[in-house]
Amino acid sequence: MTTASRTAAADRSLAQNLKANMTVPPAFPFTKEVLIDFLSTTSTAVETLKLAEEQKWDHNSVVGAVKSLQATGAITAEAKQHSGWRCTEEGERCVAQGSPEIRVVADVKKHPSTTQDEITSRLGKDVVAVGFGQAMKNKWIEQNNQQPKKELAPGEKKEKGPPPTFVVTAKGEAPVDETAQLLSQVQSGALTDEKTLQALKKRKLIAMQSLTGYLITKDAAFDSKARAQKGIAELTEAQIASGEWKTANYKPLNFQAQGAQLPAGQLHPLLKVREHYRRTFFQMGFQEMKTNRFVESSFWNFDTLFQPQQHPARDAHDTFFCESPEAANEHLIPKDYLEDVKTMHEKGGHGSIGWRYTWSKEEALTTILRTHTTACTSRVLYDHAQKCKRNGKWKPLKCFSVDRVFRNETLDATHLAEFHQAEGFVADKNLTLGHLIGLFKEFFSHINIKNLKFKPAYNPYTEPSMEIFGYHPGLKKTIEIGNSGVFRPEMLRPMGLPEDVRVIAWGLSLERPTMILYGIKNIRDLVGEKIDVNTLRQNPVCWFPEPEEAEDGNNKSTTPNGTTEQNNRV
């Protein structure tokens, strides 16, 4: 046997015998003073589990005394992990009463020509559920149908009769209860065959037990520190008034103890990344849009984007519809713009043939929880187009917003029904998809997500369209972090934008980049009722380097103390 095997066997023996040791009457009552007397007689390090086993002491009581002595500085205690197999409650029942299969066989021998239902009524469902099948498998019992088989005449149909009755009988001599014997070996620490142990574990008769022991080493001044009178913990006003404090023995202060956590508010990781999004867009020359409309009309959310009213994204599987108010106020929508959108859907214009269907005003006025903040973009672009018309001069525009949107999604590791969208657009002349790709590379270099991939996509209101993907080291795959494209003329011309103006736009995720930056694998650990409050209290600082600092190519971030950390976590 190797040294490692002997150590593992010793650990198993300690763990398996601990419970038994607790039930054996001790040689004499255990107290802290008893432990002090014992340690005074030895000069070597002592392991608490072995000590409890040898002296027949309760290990929990020993640990309590050890921690008390450690607080005085009389000893040092190093934690040691021990693991081993122990019998479960069912396993201990098997040792005391026999295994389920043996109990079934014994019952059948005691009650010849019995049935399975009768056995169940005597032994219980749990015993029979396990033991009956095991006894049948070992061929210790058998079942026989007591109803004679009826011979059918030619052409005679088989009539449906009562269900057959199976009588259970025992076969051969009484078997040896090998399961109980194996469990006894587990209790004594003698069973080491891994295959047998796993088989018993599968039957839930044994389980792995992990125990923590302590290696005790005495301090040079052990006797004086261990036997010193217990000091006073607090200085009181009465002690000061009476002068008692001058001669009192006070307990030394432990400056290594962790103080109580202050009940202060904490910033959620999403709020940190959201604020960095905003700061980055401001640095790039964008202005922020108003996003205070959670409830939108389908007109601004879908129709203005040249999205047909029969589009799958507009049904109940993807959209939350409002019951009250059920319809938006028609007078809040510019009448001429509404008519231009209707004409573009039905007949087209500006080189487009439209969708060629009968557009419904009632459908356009239905109220929904907005599925994207592009509805805000539509409002801003329309207002800007009208302003430029009045001034007689075109003026470029760059806007963004970061706010919540709602989708009737199935929740999983990367999808929520309510999430954030970072919306943005640039409106100017001669813009192309190349400008859009360059903008993303610049933006995400500030966020320190550099492994970007772009994939062609389809959107009803952009052409060309493009999805953005970022690599998640924890999931070891790329995940979608945004969608983008160039707005179609069918969307822009009804607004009144000039023919030579193009608009590049995007909708970026906030949750998924936060997952990448903080190494979170499941979005439900970031948002929702399952999130641990301690995650917010202890979440690391997400440190974003300046773009030139991130050019080392290793996707590392620089922390405030000068160290580097992978995945931007400090």
Coordinates of C-alpha atoms in Angstrom, one line a residue:
M1 CA 0.0 0.0 0.0
T2 CA 1.3 3.4 -1.0
T3 CA 1.7 6.4 1.4
A4 CA -1.3 8.1 -0.3
S5 CA -3.4 5.0 0.1
R6 CA -2.5 4.7 3.8
T7 CA -3.4 8.3 4.3
A8 CA -6.8 8.0 2.5
A9 CA -7.5 4.8 4.5
A10 CA -6.7 6.6 7.8
D11 CA -9.0 9.6 6.8
R12 CA -11.8 7.2 6.0
S13 CA -11.4 5.4 9.4
L14 CA -11.4 8.7 11.3
A15 CA -14.5 10.0 9.4
Q16 CA -16.4 6.7 9.7
N17 CA -15.7 6.2 13.4
L18 CA -16.4 9.7 14.5
K19 CA -20.1 9.2 15.0
A20 CA -19.5 5.9 16.9
N21 CA -16.9 7.7 19.1
M22 CA -19.5 10.3 20.0
T23 CA -21.9 7.6 21.3
V24 CA -19.3 5.8 23.4
P25 CA -19.2 7.0 27.0
P26 CA -16.0 9.1 27.6
A27 CA -13.3 7.9 30.0
F28 CA -14.1 11.1 32.0
P29 CA -16.1 14.3 31.3
F30 CA -14.5 16.6 28.8
T31 CA -13.9 20.2 29.6
K32 CA -11.6 22.9 28.4
E33 CA -9.4 22.3 31.5
V34 CA -9.1 18.6 30.6
L35 CA -7.7 19.6 27.2
I36 CA -5.3 22.0 28.7
D37 CA -4.0 19.3 31.1
F38 CA -3.6 16.9 28.2
L39 CA -1.7 19.4 26.0
S40 CA 0.6 20.3 29.0
T41 CA 1.9 16.7 28.9
T42 CA 2.8 16.6 25.2
S43 CA 5.4 18.5 23.2
T44 CA 4.2 17.4 19.7
A45 CA 1.5 18.6 17.5
V46 CA -1.9 17.0 18.1
E47 CA -4.7 16.3 15.6
T48 CA -8.2 16.9 17.0
L49 CA -9.9 14.0 15.2
K50 CA -7.4 11.5 16.4
L51 CA -7.4 12.9 19.9
A52 CA -11.2 12.7 20.0
E53 CA -11.1 9.1 18.8
E54 CA -8.4 8.0 21.2
Q55 CA -9.9 9.7 24.3
K56 CA -13.5 9.0 23.3
W57 CA -14.3 12.7 23.4
D58 CA -17.0 14.5 21.4
H59 CA -15.1 16.2 18.6
N60 CA -17.4 19.2 18.5
S61 CA -16.6 19.9 22.1
V62 CA -12.9 19.6 21.4
V63 CA -13.1 22.0 18.5
G64 CA -14.9 24.5 20.8
A65 CA -12.2 24.3 23.4
V66 CA -9.5 24.6 20.7
K67 CA -11.0 27.8 19.3
S68 CA -11.2 29.3 22.8
L69 CA -7.5 28.6 23.4
Q70 CA -6.6 29.9 20.0
A71 CA -8.3 33.2 20.8
T72 CA -5.9 33.6 23.8
G73 CA -2.8 32.9 21.7
A74 CA -2.0 29.7 23.7
I75 CA -2.1 27.5 20.6
T76 CA -2.3 27.8 16.8
A77 CA -4.8 25.5 15.0
E78 CA -4.4 24.6 11.3
A79 CA -7.6 23.2 9.7
K80 CA -7.2 19.7 8.1
Q81 CA -9.9 18.2 5.9
H82 CA -10.8 14.5 6.2
S83 CA -13.3 12.6 4.1
G84 CA -14.7 9.1 4.2
W85 CA -17.8 7.0 3.6
R86 CA -20.6 6.8 6.2
C87 CA -23.9 4.9 6.3
T88 CA -27.0 6.9 5.6
E89 CA -30.1 6.6 7.8
E90 CA -31.3 3.9 5.5
G91 CA -27.9 2.2 5.6
E92 CA -27.9 2.1 9.4
R93 CA -31.4 0.6 9.2
C94 CA -30.1 -2.1 6.9
V95 CA -27.4 -3.0 9.4
A96 CA -29.8 -3.2 12.3
Q97 CA -32.9 -4.8 10.6
G98 CA -31.4 -6.4 7.4
S99 CA -31.4 -5.2 3.8
P100 CA -34.7 -4.7 2.0
E101 CA -34.2 -7.8 -0.1
I102 CA -33.5 -10.0 2.9
R103 CA -36.5 -8.6 4.7
V104 CA -38.7 -9.4 1.7
V105 CA -37.3 -13.0 1.6
A106 CA -37.8 -13.4 5.3
D107 CA -41.4 -12.2 5.0
V108 CA -42.2 -14.6 2.1
K109 CA -40.8 -17.5 4.1
K110 CA -42.9 -16.5 7.0
H111 CA -46.0 -16.2 4.9
P112 CA -46.0 -18.8 2.1
S113 CA -48.1 -18.3 -1.0
T114 CA -48.4 -14.5 -0.4
T115 CA -48.8 -11.7 -2.9
Q116 CA -46.8 -8.6 -3.5
D117 CA -49.6 -6.4 -2.2
E118 CA -49.7 -8.3 1.0
I119 CA -46.0 -8.0 1.4
T120 CA -46.3 -4.3 0.9
S121 CA -49.0 -4.0 3.5
R122 CA -46.7 -5.7 6.1
L123 CA -43.3 -4.2 5.2
G124 CA -44.2 -0.9 3.7
K125 CA -43.9 0.6 0.2
D126 CA -40.3 1.9 0.6
V127 CA -38.9 -1.5 1.6
V128 CA -40.8 -3.5 -1.2
A129 CA -40.0 -0.9 -3.9
V130 CA -36.3 -1.7 -3.5
G131 CA -36.2 -5.1 -2.0
F132 CA -38.7 -7.0 -4.1
G133 CA -36.9 -6.3 -7.4
Q134 CA -33.5 -7.1 -5.9
A135 CA -34.8 -10.4 -4.5
M136 CA -36.3 -11.3 -7.8
K137 CA -33.0 -10.4 -9.6
N138 CA -31.0 -12.6 -7.2
K139 CA -33.6 -15.4 -7.8
W140 CA -34.4 -15.7 -4.1
I141 CA -38.2 -15.5 -4.8
E142 CA -40.5 -16.1 -7.7
Q143 CA -44.0 -15.2 -8.9
N144 CA -46.5 -17.7 -10.4
N145 CA -49.9 -17.0 -12.0
Q146 CA -52.5 -19.0 -10.1
Q147 CA -55.2 -18.6 -12.7
P148 CA -55.4 -21.6 -15.2
K149 CA -54.9 -20.7 -18.8
K150 CA -58.1 -21.2 -20.8
E151 CA -57.9 -22.9 -24.1
L152 CA -59.9 -21.1 -26.8
A153 CA -62.0 -22.9 -29.3
P154 CA -61.5 -22.1 -33.0
G155 CA -63.2 -18.7 -33.7
E156 CA -63.8 -18.0 -30.0
K157 CA -62.8 -14.5 -28.8
K158 CA -60.8 -14.0 -25.6
E159 CA -63.1 -12.5 -22.9
K160 CA -61.8 -9.8 -20.6
G161 CA -61.6 -11.3 -17.1
P162 CA -60.3 -10.3 -13.7
P163 CA -56.5 -9.4 -13.6
P164 CA -54.2 -12.4 -12.9
T165 CA -53.2 -13.1 -9.3
F166 CA -49.4 -13.7 -8.9
V167 CA -48.4 -15.8 -5.8
V168 CA -44.9 -15.1 -4.4
T169 CA -42.9 -18.0 -3.1
A170 CA -39.3 -18.3 -1.7
K171 CA -36.6 -20.4 -3.5
G172 CA -33.9 -22.4 -1.7
E173 CA -32.3 -21.7 1.7
A174 CA -32.2 -18.4 3.4
P175 CA -29.6 -16.2 1.7
V176 CA -26.8 -14.5 3.4
D177 CA -27.3 -10.7 3.9
E178 CA -24.2 -9.5 2.0
T179 CA -25.5 -5.9 1.9
A180 CA -25.6 -5.7 5.6
Q181 CA -22.2 -7.2 5.9
L182 CA -20.7 -4.7 3.4
L183 CA -22.3 -1.8 5.4
S184 CA -20.8 -3.1 8.6
Q185 CA -17.4 -3.0 6.8
V186 CA -18.2 0.6 5.8
Q187 CA -18.8 1.5 9.5
S188 CA -15.5 0.0 10.5
G189 CA -13.6 1.5 7.7
A190 CA -12.6 -1.9 6.3
L191 CA -14.3 -1.6 2.9
T192 CA -12.1 0.0 0.3
D193 CA -13.3 -1.5 -3.0
E194 CA -14.3 1.6 -5.0
K195 CA -16.8 -0.4 -7.3
T196 CA -18.6 -1.8 -4.3
L197 CA -18.7 1.6 -2.5
Q198 CA -20.2 3.3 -5.6
A199 CA -22.8 0.5 -5.9
L200 CA -23.9 1.2 -2.3
K201 CA -23.9 4.9 -2.9
K202 CA -26.2 4.4 -5.9
R203 CA -28.6 2.7 -3.6
K204 CA -28.3 5.7 -1.2
L205 CA -27.1 3.4 1.6
I206 CA -23.8 5.3 2.1
A207 CA -22.7 8.9 1.5
M208 CA -19.4 10.7 1.5
Q209 CA -18.7 12.6 4.7
S210 CA -16.3 15.5 5.0
L211 CA -14.9 16.5 8.4
T212 CA -12.7 19.3 9.5
G213 CA -10.1 18.6 12.1
Y214 CA -7.4 20.9 13.5
L215 CA -3.7 20.4 13.9
I216 CA -2.8 21.9 17.3
T217 CA 0.6 23.5 18.0
K218 CA 1.4 24.9 21.4
D219 CA 2.7 28.4 21.9
A220 CA 6.0 28.9 23.9
A221 CA 4.0 30.5 26.7
F222 CA 1.2 27.9 26.6
D223 CA 0.8 27.3 30.3
S224 CA 0.6 31.0 31.3
K225 CA -1.8 32.0 28.4
A226 CA -4.0 28.9 28.7
R227 CA -4.5 29.1 32.4
A228 CA -4.7 32.9 32.6
Q229 CA -7.8 34.4 34.1
K230 CA -10.4 35.3 31.6
G231 CA -10.1 39.0 30.8
I232 CA -12.9 41.6 30.9
A233 CA -14.3 42.2 27.4
E234 CA -15.6 45.8 27.7
L235 CA -14.6 49.0 29.5
T236 CA -17.7 50.4 31.2
E237 CA -18.6 53.8 32.6
A238 CA -18.9 52.2 36.1
Q239 CA -15.4 50.9 35.9
I240 CA -14.1 54.3 35.0
A241 CA -16.1 56.0 37.8
S242 CA -14.9 53.5 40.5
G243 CA -11.3 53.4 39.3
E244 CA -11.6 49.6 38.8
W245 CA -10.1 50.0 35.3
K246 CA -6.7 50.7 36.8
T247 CA -6.2 47.1 38.1
A248 CA -8.7 45.2 35.9
N249 CA -7.5 42.5 33.6
Y250 CA -8.9 43.3 30.2
K251 CA -9.2 40.9 27.3
P252 CA -6.7 42.0 24.5
L253 CA -8.3 43.5 21.4
N254 CA -8.2 41.4 18.3
F255 CA -7.4 43.9 15.5
Q256 CA -7.5 41.0 12.9
A257 CA -11.3 40.5 13.5
Q258 CA -13.6 41.5 10.7
G259 CA -15.9 44.3 11.6
A260 CA -19.6 44.4 11.1
Q261 CA -20.6 45.2 7.5
L262 CA -22.1 48.6 7.1
P263 CA -25.7 48.6 5.8
A264 CA -24.9 50.9 2.9
G265 CA -26.3 50.8 -0.5
Q266 CA -24.4 49.0 -3.3
L267 CA -24.1 49.6 -7.0
H268 CA -25.4 46.8 -9.1
P269 CA -22.9 45.6 -11.8
L270 CA -25.4 46.6 -14.5
L271 CA -25.5 50.2 -13.2
K272 CA -21.7 50.4 -13.4
V273 CA -21.6 49.2 -16.9
R274 CA -24.6 51.3 -17.9
E275 CA -22.9 54.4 -16.6
H276 CA -19.8 53.5 -18.6
Y277 CA -21.9 53.1 -21.7
R278 CA -23.3 56.6 -21.2
R279 CA -19.9 58.1 -20.5
T280 CA -18.4 56.5 -23.6
F281 CA -21.2 57.7 -25.9
F282 CA -20.8 61.2 -24.5
Q283 CA -17.1 61.1 -25.1
M284 CA -17.8 60.1 -28.7
G285 CA -20.0 63.1 -29.2
F286 CA -23.5 61.7 -28.8
Q287 CA -26.5 63.2 -27.1
E288 CA -28.9 61.2 -25.0
M289 CA -32.5 60.6 -26.1
K290 CA -35.6 60.7 -23.8
T291 CA -36.8 57.1 -23.1
N292 CA -39.6 57.7 -20.6
R293 CA -42.3 55.8 -22.5
F294 CA -42.4 52.1 -21.4
V295 CA -45.9 51.8 -23.0
E296 CA -45.9 52.6 -26.7
S297 CA -48.3 52.4 -29.6
S298 CA -47.6 49.8 -32.3
F299 CA -47.4 52.7 -34.7
W300 CA -44.1 54.1 -33.2
N301 CA -42.8 50.7 -32.2
F302 CA -43.4 48.8 -35.4
D303 CA -45.2 50.8 -38.2
T304 CA -42.7 53.7 -38.4
L305 CA -39.9 51.1 -38.8
F306 CA -41.6 49.8 -42.0
Q307 CA -42.4 46.5 -40.2
P308 CA -45.5 44.9 -41.7
Q309 CA -48.5 44.3 -39.4
Q310 CA -48.4 40.6 -40.2
H311 CA -44.8 40.2 -39.1
P312 CA -44.3 37.4 -36.5
A313 CA -42.5 39.7 -34.1
R314 CA -45.8 41.6 -33.6
D315 CA -47.7 38.6 -32.2
A316 CA -48.3 37.6 -28.6
H317 CA -45.4 35.2 -28.6
D318 CA -42.9 38.1 -28.7
T319 CA -44.9 41.1 -27.5
F320 CA -46.7 42.1 -24.3
F321 CA -50.0 43.8 -25.2
C322 CA -51.7 46.2 -22.8
E323 CA -55.3 45.8 -21.7
S324 CA -55.7 49.3 -20.3
P325 CA -55.4 51.5 -22.2
E326 CA -56.0 49.2 -25.1
A327 CA -55.5 51.8 -27.8
A328 CA -53.3 54.9 -28.1
N329 CA -54.6 58.4 -28.7
E330 CA -54.7 59.0 -32.4
H331 CA -54.5 62.8 -32.0
L332 CA -51.0 62.5 -30.5
I333 CA -49.6 61.2 -33.8
P334 CA -49.0 63.7 -36.6
K335 CA -51.8 63.1 -39.2
D336 CA -49.7 63.7 -42.3
Y337 CA -46.9 61.4 -41.0
L338 CA -49.5 58.6 -40.2
E339 CA -50.8 58.9 -43.8
D340 CA -47.3 58.8 -45.3
V341 CA -46.5 55.6 -43.2
K342 CA -49.8 54.0 -44.3
T343 CA -49.0 54.8 -48.0
M344 CA -45.5 53.4 -47.7
H345 CA -46.8 50.2 -46.3
E346 CA -49.6 49.8 -48.8
K347 CA -48.2 51.2 -52.1
G348 CA -44.5 52.0 -51.4
G349 CA -42.7 55.0 -52.8
H350 CA -39.2 56.4 -53.4
G351 CA -38.3 53.4 -55.5
S352 CA -40.1 50.9 -53.2
I353 CA -43.3 48.9 -53.9
G354 CA -44.2 48.6 -50.2
W355 CA -45.7 45.6 -48.6
R356 CA -48.8 45.5 -50.7
Y357 CA -51.5 44.9 -48.0
T358 CA -54.3 46.8 -46.4
W359 CA -52.8 48.7 -43.5
S360 CA -55.0 48.9 -40.4
K361 CA -55.1 52.1 -38.2
E362 CA -56.7 50.1 -35.4
E363 CA -53.7 47.7 -35.4
A364 CA -51.3 50.6 -35.4
L365 CA -52.9 52.2 -32.3
T366 CA -52.8 49.0 -30.1
T367 CA -50.7 49.7 -27.0
I368 CA -47.8 47.4 -26.0
L369 CA -44.8 47.3 -23.7
R370 CA -42.1 48.6 -26.0
T371 CA -40.0 45.7 -27.6
H372 CA -37.1 48.0 -28.3
T373 CA -36.1 51.6 -27.8
T374 CA -36.0 52.1 -31.6
A375 CA -39.4 53.7 -31.1
C376 CA -37.6 56.6 -29.3
T377 CA -35.3 56.8 -32.3
S378 CA -38.3 57.1 -34.7
R379 CA -39.7 60.0 -32.7
V380 CA -36.3 61.8 -32.5
L381 CA -35.6 61.3 -36.3
Y382 CA -39.1 62.6 -37.2
D383 CA -38.7 65.7 -35.0
H384 CA -35.2 66.4 -36.3
A385 CA -36.4 66.0 -40.0
Q386 CA -39.2 68.5 -39.4
K387 CA -36.8 70.9 -37.6
C388 CA -34.4 70.8 -40.6
K389 CA -37.3 71.4 -43.0
R390 CA -38.3 74.5 -41.1
N391 CA -34.7 75.8 -41.0
G392 CA -34.1 74.9 -44.6
K393 CA -30.7 73.3 -43.8
W394 CA -29.7 69.7 -43.0
K395 CA -27.8 69.2 -39.7
P396 CA -26.1 65.8 -38.8
L397 CA -27.3 64.1 -35.6
K398 CA -25.9 61.5 -33.2
C399 CA -28.0 60.2 -30.4
F400 CA -28.1 57.3 -27.9
S401 CA -30.2 55.9 -25.0
V402 CA -29.8 53.1 -22.5
D403 CA -33.1 51.9 -21.0
R404 CA -35.3 48.9 -20.5
V405 CA -37.4 47.0 -23.1
F406 CA -39.7 44.0 -22.8
R407 CA -40.1 40.8 -24.8
N408 CA -42.3 37.8 -24.3
E409 CA -39.3 35.5 -24.2
T410 CA -38.7 32.1 -22.6
L411 CA -36.3 32.6 -19.8
D412 CA -33.0 30.8 -20.0
A413 CA -29.3 31.3 -19.3
T414 CA -29.0 34.2 -21.7
H415 CA -32.5 35.5 -22.2
L416 CA -34.8 37.6 -20.0
A417 CA -38.3 39.0 -20.5
E418 CA -37.2 42.4 -19.4
F419 CA -33.7 43.7 -20.2
H420 CA -31.7 46.8 -21.2
Q421 CA -31.1 48.0 -24.7
A422 CA -28.4 50.6 -25.7
E423 CA -30.0 52.3 -28.7
G424 CA -28.1 54.6 -30.9
F425 CA -27.9 56.1 -34.4
V426 CA -25.9 58.5 -36.6
A427 CA -27.7 60.5 -39.3
D428 CA -25.6 62.1 -42.0
K429 CA -24.8 62.0 -45.7
N430 CA -22.8 59.2 -47.4
L431 CA -22.7 56.8 -44.4
T432 CA -22.0 53.1 -45.0
L433 CA -21.7 49.8 -43.1
G434 CA -18.0 50.4 -42.8
H435 CA -18.7 53.5 -40.7
L436 CA -20.9 51.3 -38.4
I437 CA -18.2 48.6 -38.0
G438 CA -15.6 51.3 -37.2
L439 CA -17.9 52.8 -34.6
F440 CA -18.4 49.5 -32.8
K441 CA -14.7 48.8 -32.7
E442 CA -14.1 52.2 -31.2
F443 CA -17.0 51.9 -28.7
F444 CA -16.1 48.4 -27.5
S445 CA -12.4 49.2 -27.2
H446 CA -13.5 51.6 -24.3
I447 CA -15.5 48.7 -22.8
N448 CA -12.5 46.4 -23.3
I449 CA -14.4 43.7 -25.3
K450 CA -12.1 43.3 -28.3
N451 CA -12.9 39.8 -29.7
L452 CA -15.8 41.1 -31.9
K453 CA -17.4 39.2 -34.8
F454 CA -19.9 40.5 -37.3
K455 CA -22.5 38.5 -39.0
P456 CA -25.0 39.4 -41.8
A457 CA -28.6 39.4 -40.6
Y458 CA -32.1 40.4 -41.6
N459 CA -34.3 43.2 -40.1
P460 CA -37.4 44.6 -41.7
Y461 CA -36.3 48.1 -41.3
T462 CA -32.5 47.9 -42.0
E463 CA -30.6 47.0 -45.2
P464 CA -27.9 45.9 -44.9
S465 CA -28.2 44.4 -41.4
M466 CA -25.5 43.0 -39.1
E467 CA -25.3 41.2 -35.8
I468 CA -22.5 41.8 -33.3
F469 CA -21.0 38.9 -31.3
G470 CA -18.5 39.0 -28.4
Y471 CA -16.5 36.1 -26.9
H472 CA -17.6 34.9 -23.4
P473 CA -14.5 33.2 -21.8
G474 CA -16.7 31.5 -19.1
L475 CA -19.2 30.0 -21.7
K476 CA -16.3 29.4 -24.1
K477 CA -18.3 30.7 -27.1
T478 CA -19.4 33.9 -28.8
I479 CA -22.7 35.3 -27.7
E480 CA -24.8 38.0 -29.5
I481 CA -24.4 41.4 -27.9
G482 CA -26.2 43.6 -30.5
N483 CA -28.0 44.1 -33.8
S484 CA -27.5 46.9 -36.3
G485 CA -27.9 48.1 -39.8
V486 CA -28.6 51.0 -42.2
F487 CA -32.2 52.3 -42.0
R488 CA -34.2 51.6 -45.1
P489 CA -35.5 54.5 -47.2
E490 CA -39.0 53.3 -46.6
M491 CA -38.6 54.2 -43.0
L492 CA -36.7 57.5 -43.5
R493 CA -38.6 59.2 -46.4
P494 CA -42.0 59.4 -44.7
M495 CA -40.2 61.2 -41.8
G496 CA -39.1 63.9 -44.3
L497 CA -35.4 63.2 -44.2
P498 CA -33.5 64.3 -47.4
E499 CA -32.9 61.7 -50.2
D500 CA -29.1 61.7 -49.7
V501 CA -29.2 61.2 -45.9
R502 CA -28.5 57.8 -44.5
V503 CA -28.9 56.6 -40.9
I504 CA -26.7 53.9 -39.3
A505 CA -28.3 52.5 -36.1
W506 CA -27.9 49.8 -33.5
G507 CA -29.4 48.2 -30.5
L508 CA -26.8 46.8 -28.1
S509 CA -27.3 44.5 -25.1
L510 CA -26.3 45.7 -21.6
E511 CA -26.7 42.4 -19.7
R512 CA -24.6 40.2 -21.9
P513 CA -21.5 42.5 -22.1
T514 CA -21.8 42.7 -18.3
M515 CA -21.8 38.9 -18.1
I516 CA -18.6 38.9 -20.2
L517 CA -16.9 41.6 -18.1
Y518 CA -17.8 40.0 -14.7
G519 CA -17.4 36.4 -15.8
I520 CA -21.1 35.5 -15.1
K521 CA -22.3 32.4 -17.0
N522 CA -26.0 32.6 -16.3
I523 CA -27.9 35.8 -16.8
R524 CA -30.3 34.9 -13.9
D525 CA -27.4 35.2 -11.5
L526 CA -27.1 38.9 -12.6
V527 CA -30.8 39.9 -12.7
G528 CA -34.0 38.5 -11.0
E529 CA -35.2 37.0 -7.8
K530 CA -32.5 34.3 -7.7
I531 CA -29.6 36.8 -7.4
D532 CA -27.7 36.6 -4.1
V533 CA -27.6 40.0 -2.3
N534 CA -24.0 39.2 -1.2
T535 CA -23.2 39.2 -4.9
L536 CA -24.0 42.9 -4.9
R537 CA -22.2 43.6 -1.7
Q538 CA -19.0 41.8 -2.7
N539 CA -19.0 42.3 -6.5
P540 CA -15.6 43.3 -7.8
V541 CA -14.9 46.6 -9.4
C542 CA -15.2 46.5 -13.2
W543 CA -12.2 48.5 -14.4
F544 CA -12.2 49.8 -17.9
P545 CA -8.7 50.9 -19.2
E546 CA -8.2 53.7 -21.6
P547 CA -8.1 52.4 -25.3
E548 CA -4.3 52.9 -25.4
E549 CA -3.9 50.8 -22.2
A550 CA -5.9 48.0 -23.7
E551 CA -3.7 47.7 -26.8
D552 CA -1.6 45.0 -25.2
G553 CA -3.7 42.4 -27.1
N554 CA -4.3 40.2 -24.0
N555 CA -7.8 41.5 -23.1
K556 CA -6.4 42.4 -19.7
S557 CA -7.4 45.3 -17.6
T558 CA -5.3 47.5 -15.3
T559 CA -6.5 47.7 -11.7
P560 CA -6.3 50.8 -9.5
N561 CA -3.4 49.2 -7.5
G562 CA -1.4 48.6 -10.7
T563 CA -2.0 44.9 -11.1
T564 CA -3.6 43.2 -14.1
E565 CA -6.7 41.0 -14.1
Q566 CA -8.1 38.8 -16.9
N567 CA -11.7 39.6 -18.0
N568 CA -11.7 43.1 -16.5
R569 CA -12.3 41.9 -12.9
V570 CA -10.4 43.2 -9.9

